[in-house]
Short mmCIF file of C-alpha atoms and ligand atoms in Angstrom, two decimals:
data_model
loop_
_atom_site.label_atom_id
_atom_site.label_comp_id
_atom_site.label_asym_id
_atom_site.label_seq_id
_atom_site.Cartn_x
_atom_site.Cartn_y
_atom_site.Cartn_z
CA MET O 311 -15.19 -2.00 13.74
CA ASP O 312 -17.54 0.47 15.39
CA ILE O 313 -18.45 0.23 19.06
CA LEU O 314 -20.66 2.37 21.25
CA VAL O 315 -19.27 4.10 24.32
CA ARG O 316 -20.69 2.82 27.64
CA GLN O 317 -20.58 4.44 31.04
CA ASN O 318 -17.04 4.79 32.44
CA ASP O 319 -15.38 3.60 29.21
CA THR O 320 -11.92 4.87 28.34
CA PHE O 321 -9.64 4.42 25.37
CA ALA O 322 -7.25 2.61 27.72
CA LEU O 323 -10.00 0.08 28.44
CA TYR O 324 -10.58 -0.47 24.72
CA SER O 325 -6.86 -0.85 24.20
CA ARG O 326 -6.73 -3.60 26.82
CA ILE O 327 -9.90 -5.45 25.80
CA PHE O 328 -9.00 -5.53 22.10
CA SER O 329 -5.18 -5.72 22.41
CA VAL O 330 -4.82 -2.66 20.20
CA PRO O 331 -2.24 0.08 20.97
CA LEU O 332 -3.81 3.10 22.63
CA GLU O 333 -2.27 5.50 20.14
CA LEU O 334 -3.90 3.69 17.20
CA ILE O 335 -7.29 4.04 18.84
CA ILE O 336 -6.57 7.74 19.25
CA ASP O 337 -5.36 8.01 15.63
CA SER O 338 -8.49 6.16 14.43
CA ASN O 339 -10.82 8.61 16.17
CA PRO O 340 -9.34 12.04 15.47
CA THR O 341 -12.55 13.89 16.31
CA ALA O 342 -13.15 12.15 19.63
CA ASN O 343 -11.82 13.66 22.85
CA PRO O 344 -10.36 10.71 24.83
CA ASN O 345 -10.95 12.59 28.08
CA ARG O 346 -14.58 13.35 27.35
CA LEU O 347 -16.17 10.27 25.80
CA MET O 348 -19.92 10.47 25.64
CA ILE O 349 -22.20 7.53 26.31
CA GLY O 350 -23.56 6.18 23.01
CA GLN O 351 -20.82 7.83 20.97
CA THR O 352 -19.41 5.68 18.12
CA ILE O 353 -15.73 4.76 18.39
CA LYS O 354 -13.67 2.93 15.79
CA ILE O 355 -11.52 0.02 16.90
CA PRO O 356 -8.78 -0.57 14.31
CA GLY O 357 -7.84 -4.06 13.14
CA TYR O 358 -11.28 -5.59 13.65
CA ILE O 359 -14.34 -6.48 11.69
CA ALA O 360 -17.64 -7.43 13.30
CA TRP O 361 -19.93 -9.97 11.74
CA GLN O 362 -23.31 -11.31 12.80
CA TYR O 363 -23.93 -14.71 14.30
CA THR O 364 -27.38 -16.21 14.78
CA VAL O 365 -27.61 -17.96 18.15
CA GLN O 366 -28.29 -21.69 17.76
CA PRO O 367 -30.14 -23.99 20.19
CA GLY O 368 -27.79 -24.96 23.00
CA ASP O 369 -25.49 -21.91 22.54
CA SER O 370 -24.35 -19.84 25.48
CA PHE O 371 -21.96 -16.86 25.65
CA TRP O 372 -19.44 -19.31 27.03
CA SER O 373 -19.77 -21.79 24.17
CA ILE O 374 -19.76 -19.04 21.54
CA HIS O 375 -16.61 -17.42 22.93
CA ARG O 376 -14.92 -20.83 22.85
CA LYS O 377 -16.24 -21.69 19.40
CA PHE O 378 -14.84 -18.52 17.84
CA ASN O 379 -11.85 -18.26 20.17
CA ILE O 380 -12.78 -14.77 21.36
CA PRO O 381 -12.12 -13.61 24.93
CA LEU O 382 -15.41 -13.54 26.85
CA GLU O 383 -14.89 -9.93 27.87
CA ARG O 384 -14.48 -8.89 24.22
CA LEU O 385 -17.64 -10.73 23.20
CA THR O 386 -19.81 -9.27 25.96
CA PHE O 387 -18.33 -5.84 25.29
CA VAL O 388 -19.56 -5.63 21.70
CA ASN O 389 -22.98 -6.98 22.67
CA PRO O 390 -23.89 -4.64 25.52
CA LEU O 391 -27.64 -5.01 25.08
CA VAL O 392 -27.64 -8.81 25.18
CA GLN O 393 -28.30 -10.43 28.56
CA PRO O 394 -25.99 -13.47 28.69
CA GLN O 395 -28.36 -15.45 30.92
CA SER O 396 -31.36 -14.94 28.63
CA LEU O 397 -29.65 -15.74 25.32
CA ALA O 398 -32.16 -17.44 23.00
CA PRO O 399 -31.91 -19.23 19.66
CA GLY O 400 -32.40 -16.76 16.83
CA ASN O 401 -30.80 -13.85 18.73
CA LEU O 402 -28.15 -12.02 16.75
CA LEU O 403 -24.71 -11.55 18.24
CA ARG O 404 -21.91 -9.37 16.95
CA ILE O 405 -18.71 -11.37 16.68
CA PRO O 406 -15.59 -9.16 16.83
CA SER O 407 -12.81 -10.70 14.72
CA ARG O 408 -9.31 -9.63 13.90
CA ALA O 409 -8.95 -8.69 10.25
CA GLN O 410 -7.11 -11.34 8.27
CA ASN O 411 -3.41 -11.15 7.52
CA GLU O 412 -3.00 -13.16 4.32
CA PRO O 413 -0.61 -11.51 1.86
CA ALA O 414 -1.16 -14.27 -0.72
CA SER O 415 -4.86 -13.41 -0.88
CA ARG O 416 -3.99 -10.67 -3.36
CA ALA O 417 -2.26 -13.03 -5.78
CA TYR O 418 -4.74 -12.52 -8.60
CA GLU O 419 -5.17 -10.27 -11.63
CA TYR O 420 -5.51 -7.12 -9.61
CA SER O 421 -7.21 -4.33 -11.61
CA PRO O 422 -7.95 -0.68 -10.78
CA SER O 423 -11.41 -1.66 -9.49
CA ASN O 424 -9.84 -4.27 -7.19
CA LEU O 425 -7.55 -1.55 -5.86
CA SER O 426 -10.44 0.75 -5.13
CA GLN O 427 -12.32 -2.03 -3.28
CA ASP O 428 -9.14 -2.76 -1.37
CA PHE O 429 -8.84 0.91 -0.33
CA THR O 430 -12.42 0.87 0.94
CA ARG O 431 -11.79 -2.26 2.98
CA LEU O 432 -8.44 -1.10 4.38
CA LYS O 433 -9.78 2.29 5.42
CA SER O 434 -12.72 0.66 7.13
CA VAL O 435 -10.55 -1.82 9.04
CA TYR O 436 -7.72 0.66 9.73
CA PRO O 437 -9.43 4.06 10.07
CA PHE O 438 -6.14 5.79 10.86
CA ILE O 439 -5.21 5.58 7.16
CA GLU O 440 -5.63 8.89 5.37
CA GLN O 441 -6.52 8.79 1.67
CA THR O 442 -6.12 11.79 -0.63
CA GLU O 443 -6.96 12.09 -4.30
CA ILE O 444 -3.85 13.61 -5.85
CA GLY O 445 -4.84 13.57 -9.51
CA SER O 446 -6.42 11.46 -12.16
CA SER O 447 -5.38 9.39 -15.13
CA VAL O 448 -5.96 10.20 -18.80
CA GLU O 449 -9.26 8.29 -18.67
CA GLY O 450 -10.27 9.96 -15.40
CA ARG O 451 -9.45 7.22 -12.92
CA PRO O 452 -8.51 8.77 -9.57
CA LEU O 453 -4.90 8.58 -8.38
CA TYR O 454 -4.75 8.16 -4.63
CA LEU O 455 -2.09 8.74 -2.05
CA LEU O 456 -2.41 6.85 1.22
CA ARG O 457 -0.74 8.20 4.32
CA ILE O 458 0.00 6.12 7.39
CA GLY O 459 1.50 7.54 10.55
CA LYS O 460 2.79 10.92 11.67
CA GLY O 461 6.46 10.21 12.27
CA SER O 462 9.26 12.42 11.07
CA ARG O 463 10.70 10.04 8.48
CA LEU O 464 8.70 10.54 5.26
CA VAL O 465 8.87 7.59 2.86
CA GLN O 466 7.10 7.12 -0.45
CA TRP O 467 6.38 3.77 -2.12
CA ASN O 468 4.72 3.48 -5.49
CA ALA O 469 3.77 0.71 -7.92
CA SER O 470 2.56 0.09 -11.47
CA PHE O 471 4.21 2.92 -13.32
CA HIS O 472 4.30 0.29 -16.07
CA ALA O 473 1.06 -1.34 -17.10
CA ASN O 474 2.23 -4.92 -17.58
CA GLU O 475 4.09 -4.77 -14.26
CA TRP O 476 0.77 -4.62 -12.36
CA ILE O 477 1.78 -7.44 -9.99
CA THR O 478 3.71 -4.72 -8.13
CA THR O 479 0.39 -3.24 -6.92
CA PRO O 480 -0.96 -6.29 -5.06
CA ILE O 481 2.56 -6.81 -3.68
CA LEU O 482 2.68 -3.27 -2.30
CA MET O 483 -0.87 -3.39 -0.96
CA SER O 484 -0.08 -6.68 0.80
CA LEU O 485 3.08 -5.24 2.35
CA LEU O 486 0.99 -2.36 3.62
CA ASP O 487 -1.87 -4.54 4.86
CA GLU O 488 0.44 -6.84 6.78
CA HIS O 489 2.16 -3.84 8.34
CA LEU O 490 -1.19 -2.42 9.48
CA TRP O 491 -2.13 -5.81 10.89
CA HIS O 492 1.04 -6.09 12.96
CA ILE O 493 0.90 -2.57 14.34
CA SER O 494 -2.77 -2.99 15.32
CA ASN O 495 -2.14 -6.24 17.12
CA ASN O 496 -0.37 -5.98 20.49
CA GLN O 497 0.05 -9.73 20.54
CA SER O 498 1.85 -10.09 17.21
CA ASN O 499 5.47 -11.21 17.41
CA GLU O 500 6.43 -8.39 15.02
CA HIS O 501 4.40 -5.79 16.91
CA GLN O 502 7.17 -3.93 18.72
CA ARG O 503 9.38 -3.57 15.69
CA ARG O 504 6.48 -2.54 13.44
CA MET O 505 5.25 -0.08 16.03
CA ASN O 506 8.68 1.54 16.19
CA ALA O 507 8.53 1.89 12.41
CA TYR O 508 5.04 3.39 12.64
CA ARG O 509 6.03 5.91 15.28
CA GLY O 510 9.18 7.01 13.50
CA SER O 511 7.77 7.37 9.99
CA THR O 512 5.05 8.65 7.76
CA LEU O 513 4.45 6.17 4.98
CA TYR O 514 3.02 7.40 1.68
CA VAL O 515 1.73 4.89 -0.86
CA VAL O 516 0.66 5.39 -4.47
CA GLY O 517 -0.76 1.97 -5.20
CA MET O 518 -1.18 2.28 -8.96
CA VAL O 519 0.44 5.09 -10.94
CA ASN O 520 -0.93 3.88 -14.30
CA PRO O 521 -4.46 2.53 -13.76
CA ASP O 522 -5.59 2.95 -17.39
CA GLY O 523 -2.67 0.88 -18.63
CA VAL O 524 -3.20 -1.81 -15.99
CA GLU O 525 -6.88 -2.03 -16.93
CA LEU O 526 -5.88 -2.47 -20.58
CA VAL O 527 -3.39 -5.26 -19.85
CA ILE O 528 -5.72 -7.14 -17.50
CA ASN O 529 -9.17 -6.58 -18.99
CA GLY O 530 -8.45 -5.46 -22.56
CA PRO O 531 -9.55 -2.28 -24.31
CA SER O 532 -12.84 -0.48 -23.74
CA SER O 533 -15.21 0.56 -26.51
CA SER O 534 -13.92 4.11 -26.23
CA ASN O 535 -10.18 3.41 -26.37
CA GLU O 536 -10.09 0.28 -28.53
CA GLU O 537 -9.45 1.94 -31.86
CA SER O 538 -6.61 4.10 -30.60
CA VAL O 539 -4.84 1.47 -28.47
CA VAL O 540 -4.92 -1.18 -31.21
CA LYS O 541 -3.39 1.36 -33.57
CA ILE O 542 -0.68 2.29 -31.05
CA ASN O 543 -0.12 -1.44 -30.54
CA GLY O 544 0.68 -1.92 -34.24
CA GLY O 545 -2.67 -3.52 -35.01
CA SER O 546 -2.31 -6.25 -32.40
CA THR O 547 -4.91 -7.02 -29.74
CA ASP O 548 -2.30 -8.71 -27.53
CA PHE O 549 -1.53 -6.08 -24.89
CA SER O 550 0.72 -8.18 -22.70
CA GLY O 551 3.76 -6.11 -23.77
CA TRP O 552 2.08 -2.78 -22.99
CA LYS O 553 3.96 -0.66 -20.45
CA ALA O 554 2.74 2.83 -21.36
CA ASN O 555 -0.22 4.87 -20.22
CA ILE O 556 -3.35 4.83 -22.37
CA ASN O 557 -1.90 7.55 -24.66
CA GLY O 558 1.07 5.32 -25.49
CA VAL O 559 3.51 7.34 -23.38
CA ASP O 560 6.00 5.55 -21.13
CA LEU O 561 5.40 7.25 -17.76
CA ASN O 562 8.81 6.28 -16.46
CA ASP O 563 10.47 8.09 -19.38
CA GLN O 564 8.72 11.38 -18.70
CA PHE O 565 10.74 13.10 -16.01
CA PRO O 566 13.01 16.11 -16.51
CA ALA O 567 16.30 14.37 -15.78
CA GLY O 568 18.09 13.76 -19.06
CA TRP O 569 14.77 13.58 -20.92
CA GLU O 570 16.37 14.73 -24.22
CA LEU O 571 19.04 12.06 -23.85
CA GLU O 572 16.36 9.44 -23.21
CA LYS O 573 14.52 10.56 -26.33
CA GLU O 574 17.72 10.04 -28.33
CA ARG O 575 18.37 6.70 -26.69
CA THR O 576 14.97 5.08 -27.14
CA GLN O 577 14.49 6.32 -30.72
CA VAL O 578 10.74 6.00 -30.23
CA THR O 579 9.15 9.14 -31.65
CA SER O 580 5.43 8.45 -31.50
CA PRO O 581 2.96 6.77 -29.12
CA ALA O 582 3.92 3.13 -28.56
CA PRO O 583 3.29 0.29 -26.10
CA ARG O 584 6.61 1.16 -24.45
CA ASP O 585 9.56 3.57 -24.46
CA PHE O 586 7.93 6.66 -25.98
CA PRO O 587 8.94 9.53 -23.65
CA GLY O 588 6.13 11.82 -24.81
CA ASN O 589 6.35 15.13 -26.69
CA ALA O 590 7.62 16.98 -23.63
CA PRO O 591 8.59 16.05 -20.05
CA LEU O 592 5.59 15.60 -17.75
CA ASP O 593 3.02 16.09 -20.52
CA GLN O 594 0.89 13.23 -19.10
CA PRO O 595 -1.35 13.62 -16.04
CA GLU O 596 0.01 10.54 -14.24
CA SER O 597 3.69 11.55 -14.42
CA LYS O 598 2.81 15.16 -13.62
CA THR O 599 0.96 14.04 -10.49
CA MET O 600 3.92 11.96 -9.35
CA ALA O 601 6.24 14.95 -9.82
CA GLN O 602 3.86 17.21 -7.89
CA ILE O 603 3.67 14.99 -4.83
CA ALA O 604 7.45 14.82 -4.64
CA GLU O 605 7.63 18.61 -4.90
CA ASN O 606 4.98 19.10 -2.23
CA ILE O 607 6.01 16.47 0.30
CA PRO O 608 9.61 16.32 1.53
CA PHE O 609 10.06 12.54 1.21
CA GLN O 610 13.31 11.28 2.61
CA MET O 611 13.20 8.18 0.45
CA MET O 612 11.34 6.97 -2.61
CA ILE O 613 10.95 3.38 -3.74
CA ALA O 614 9.36 2.60 -7.11
CA LEU O 615 8.28 -0.97 -7.83
CA HIS O 616 8.74 -2.48 -11.27
CA THR O 617 9.32 -5.95 -12.71
CA GLN O 618 11.52 -7.87 -13.46
CA GLY O 619 15.12 -9.00 -12.83
CA ALA O 620 15.52 -9.45 -9.06
CA GLU O 621 17.68 -6.34 -8.85
CA PHE O 622 17.43 -2.67 -8.00
CA TYR O 623 18.94 0.61 -9.23
CA TRP O 624 19.94 3.36 -6.85
CA GLY O 625 22.16 5.91 -8.59
CA TYR O 626 21.83 8.65 -11.15
CA GLU O 627 24.78 10.53 -12.64
CA GLY O 628 26.60 10.57 -9.30
CA LEU O 629 23.92 12.80 -7.78
CA GLU O 630 22.72 10.26 -5.21
CA PRO O 631 23.68 11.07 -1.59
CA PRO O 632 26.27 8.95 0.26
CA GLU O 633 23.57 7.20 2.30
CA SER O 634 22.15 5.65 -0.89
CA ALA O 635 25.08 3.25 -1.01
CA LYS O 636 24.48 2.23 2.61
CA TYR O 637 20.82 1.56 1.93
CA ALA O 638 21.69 -0.31 -1.24
CA ALA O 639 24.01 -2.66 0.65
CA LEU O 640 21.37 -3.24 3.30
CA PHE O 641 18.50 -3.75 0.85
CA SER O 642 20.57 -6.18 -1.18
CA GLU O 643 21.33 -8.20 1.92
CA LEU O 644 17.69 -8.16 3.03
CA SER O 645 16.11 -9.02 -0.31
CA GLY O 646 18.79 -11.11 -1.97
CA TYR O 647 18.42 -8.83 -4.99
CA ARG O 648 21.38 -7.54 -6.96
CA SER O 649 22.34 -3.97 -6.21
CA VAL O 650 23.07 -1.92 -9.37
CA GLN O 651 24.23 1.66 -9.08
CA TYR O 652 23.88 2.89 -12.65
CA VAL O 653 21.86 1.80 -15.65
CA ASP O 654 21.99 3.32 -19.09
CA SER O 655 18.76 5.28 -19.04
CA HIS O 656 17.35 8.67 -18.09
CA ALA O 657 14.09 10.43 -17.36
CA GLY O 658 12.82 7.85 -14.87
CA TYR O 659 11.05 8.89 -11.67
CA LYS O 660 13.97 7.61 -9.61
CA ASP O 661 16.47 9.51 -11.78
CA TRP O 662 14.58 12.78 -11.42
CA TYR O 663 13.91 12.24 -7.73
CA ILE O 664 17.63 11.76 -7.04
CA ALA O 665 18.69 14.66 -9.26
CA GLU O 666 16.07 17.04 -7.89
CA PHE O 667 16.13 16.25 -4.18
CA ARG O 668 19.47 14.44 -3.64
CA LYS O 669 17.70 11.85 -1.51
CA PRO O 670 17.87 8.06 -1.77
CA GLY O 671 15.64 6.83 -4.58
CA PHE O 672 15.28 3.24 -5.76
CA THR O 673 13.83 1.39 -8.69
CA PHE O 674 13.17 -2.20 -7.68
CA GLU O 675 12.79 -4.77 -10.43
CA LEU O 676 10.83 -7.50 -8.69
CA GLY O 677 10.89 -11.19 -9.55
CA ARG O 678 12.15 -13.01 -12.59
CA GLY O 679 10.56 -13.98 -15.87
CA VAL O 680 8.66 -12.32 -18.68
CA ASN O 681 6.26 -9.44 -17.96
CA PRO O 682 3.51 -9.66 -16.96
CA LEU O 683 5.08 -11.99 -14.42
CA PRO O 684 3.07 -15.08 -13.53
CA LEU O 685 1.29 -14.95 -10.19
CA SER O 686 3.38 -17.93 -9.10
CA GLN O 687 6.13 -15.32 -8.51
CA PHE O 688 4.07 -13.59 -5.84
CA PRO O 689 5.27 -15.42 -2.71
CA GLU O 690 8.94 -15.18 -3.65
CA ILE O 691 8.68 -11.47 -4.42
CA TYR O 692 6.78 -10.88 -1.22
CA THR O 693 9.41 -12.59 0.87
CA ALA O 694 12.17 -10.55 -0.76
CA MET O 695 10.43 -7.21 -0.31
CA LYS O 696 8.98 -7.55 3.17
CA PRO O 697 12.22 -6.79 5.05
CA VAL O 698 13.03 -3.95 2.65
CA PHE O 699 9.63 -2.44 3.35
CA ILE O 700 10.13 -2.47 7.10
CA GLN O 701 13.71 -1.21 6.86
CA SER O 702 12.68 1.68 4.63
CA LEU O 703 10.47 2.93 7.44
CA MET O 704 13.11 2.39 10.13
CA GLY O 705 15.96 4.08 8.30
CA LEU O 706 19.61 3.06 8.61
CA PRO O 707 20.65 1.26 11.78
CA GLU O 708 22.72 3.34 14.18
ZN1 ZN K 2096 8.98 -0.97 -15.30
#
């Protein structure tokens, strides 16, 4: 929400009136000098949206603040030009409201265009989020990396490597949204803990690694890809089993960690809805982009979200560091998911991440059932992953 600076305003005043931590107001207004605010300057208050209310006969500032449960000071603050005593029917008031915190509101068939709308909304409500385009998919959809915070612990979460596992994206975006809500709200019961996580970490999120594949599974083929994807899909127009990118390459079989072995193992030698590792490691733009960000940013942990099985994998060929086992024990306790050190596969992002950087990397298989998982799994998955999300930012307890 934008507000205009008045005489004698300070960020500390805004922090008090809106119950938003001072440092988030600073982080939301990187170009403003807190010590030299100028009257009339626009300042962003994170965690709020403002909407318009038309004054009705009989309304007063008092009745409106009670009606919408908004502190009087907050209401008068965002309506500096309105004289409370001369309020008249038909006047427009700005009503400052906290953004909603409803994780279940994303429990729908969440496509690449839904993700891009979500980014727009989140960045507007929480202007301290930084969004970078890191690459694009085969069909030219942008791949974005969100960054939250400036702390020393760098953590990457990603979702939807596999097309028919798209439920992982609205889960991840909801985990993020709820986190932003709690840190922006001084009065939340989780505020202190969340704020410690924010201060100590920098969170990086790739919301949808495989947008072309997700679009195919949710909305079907387009006129330009229909012929090729139906052919790759063995003539079928049922794409519910499709995991690959739009070229029929399994993006989580593309990484240079036992890629030759994976090729042997899967026995899939041409484009397919799943399990084709490609003609060479990282020969697809999506997997290449994911490798590049890990090479460029020294993440201390990486968590990749998949479905299904209510378990997670955390080892690769004995290359994982000792702390991986400690995290695994903790994550299993927090989520109720089964901790599995080794699985018989190679060339996954987690495998390569562990082999290359010797840092804790995890593949989480969320929920139970047949992919694409039904949306009825959303609440259960969310409950399992929420404490893992927070813990990943906090690191191991002392
Ligand atoms: Zn998967």
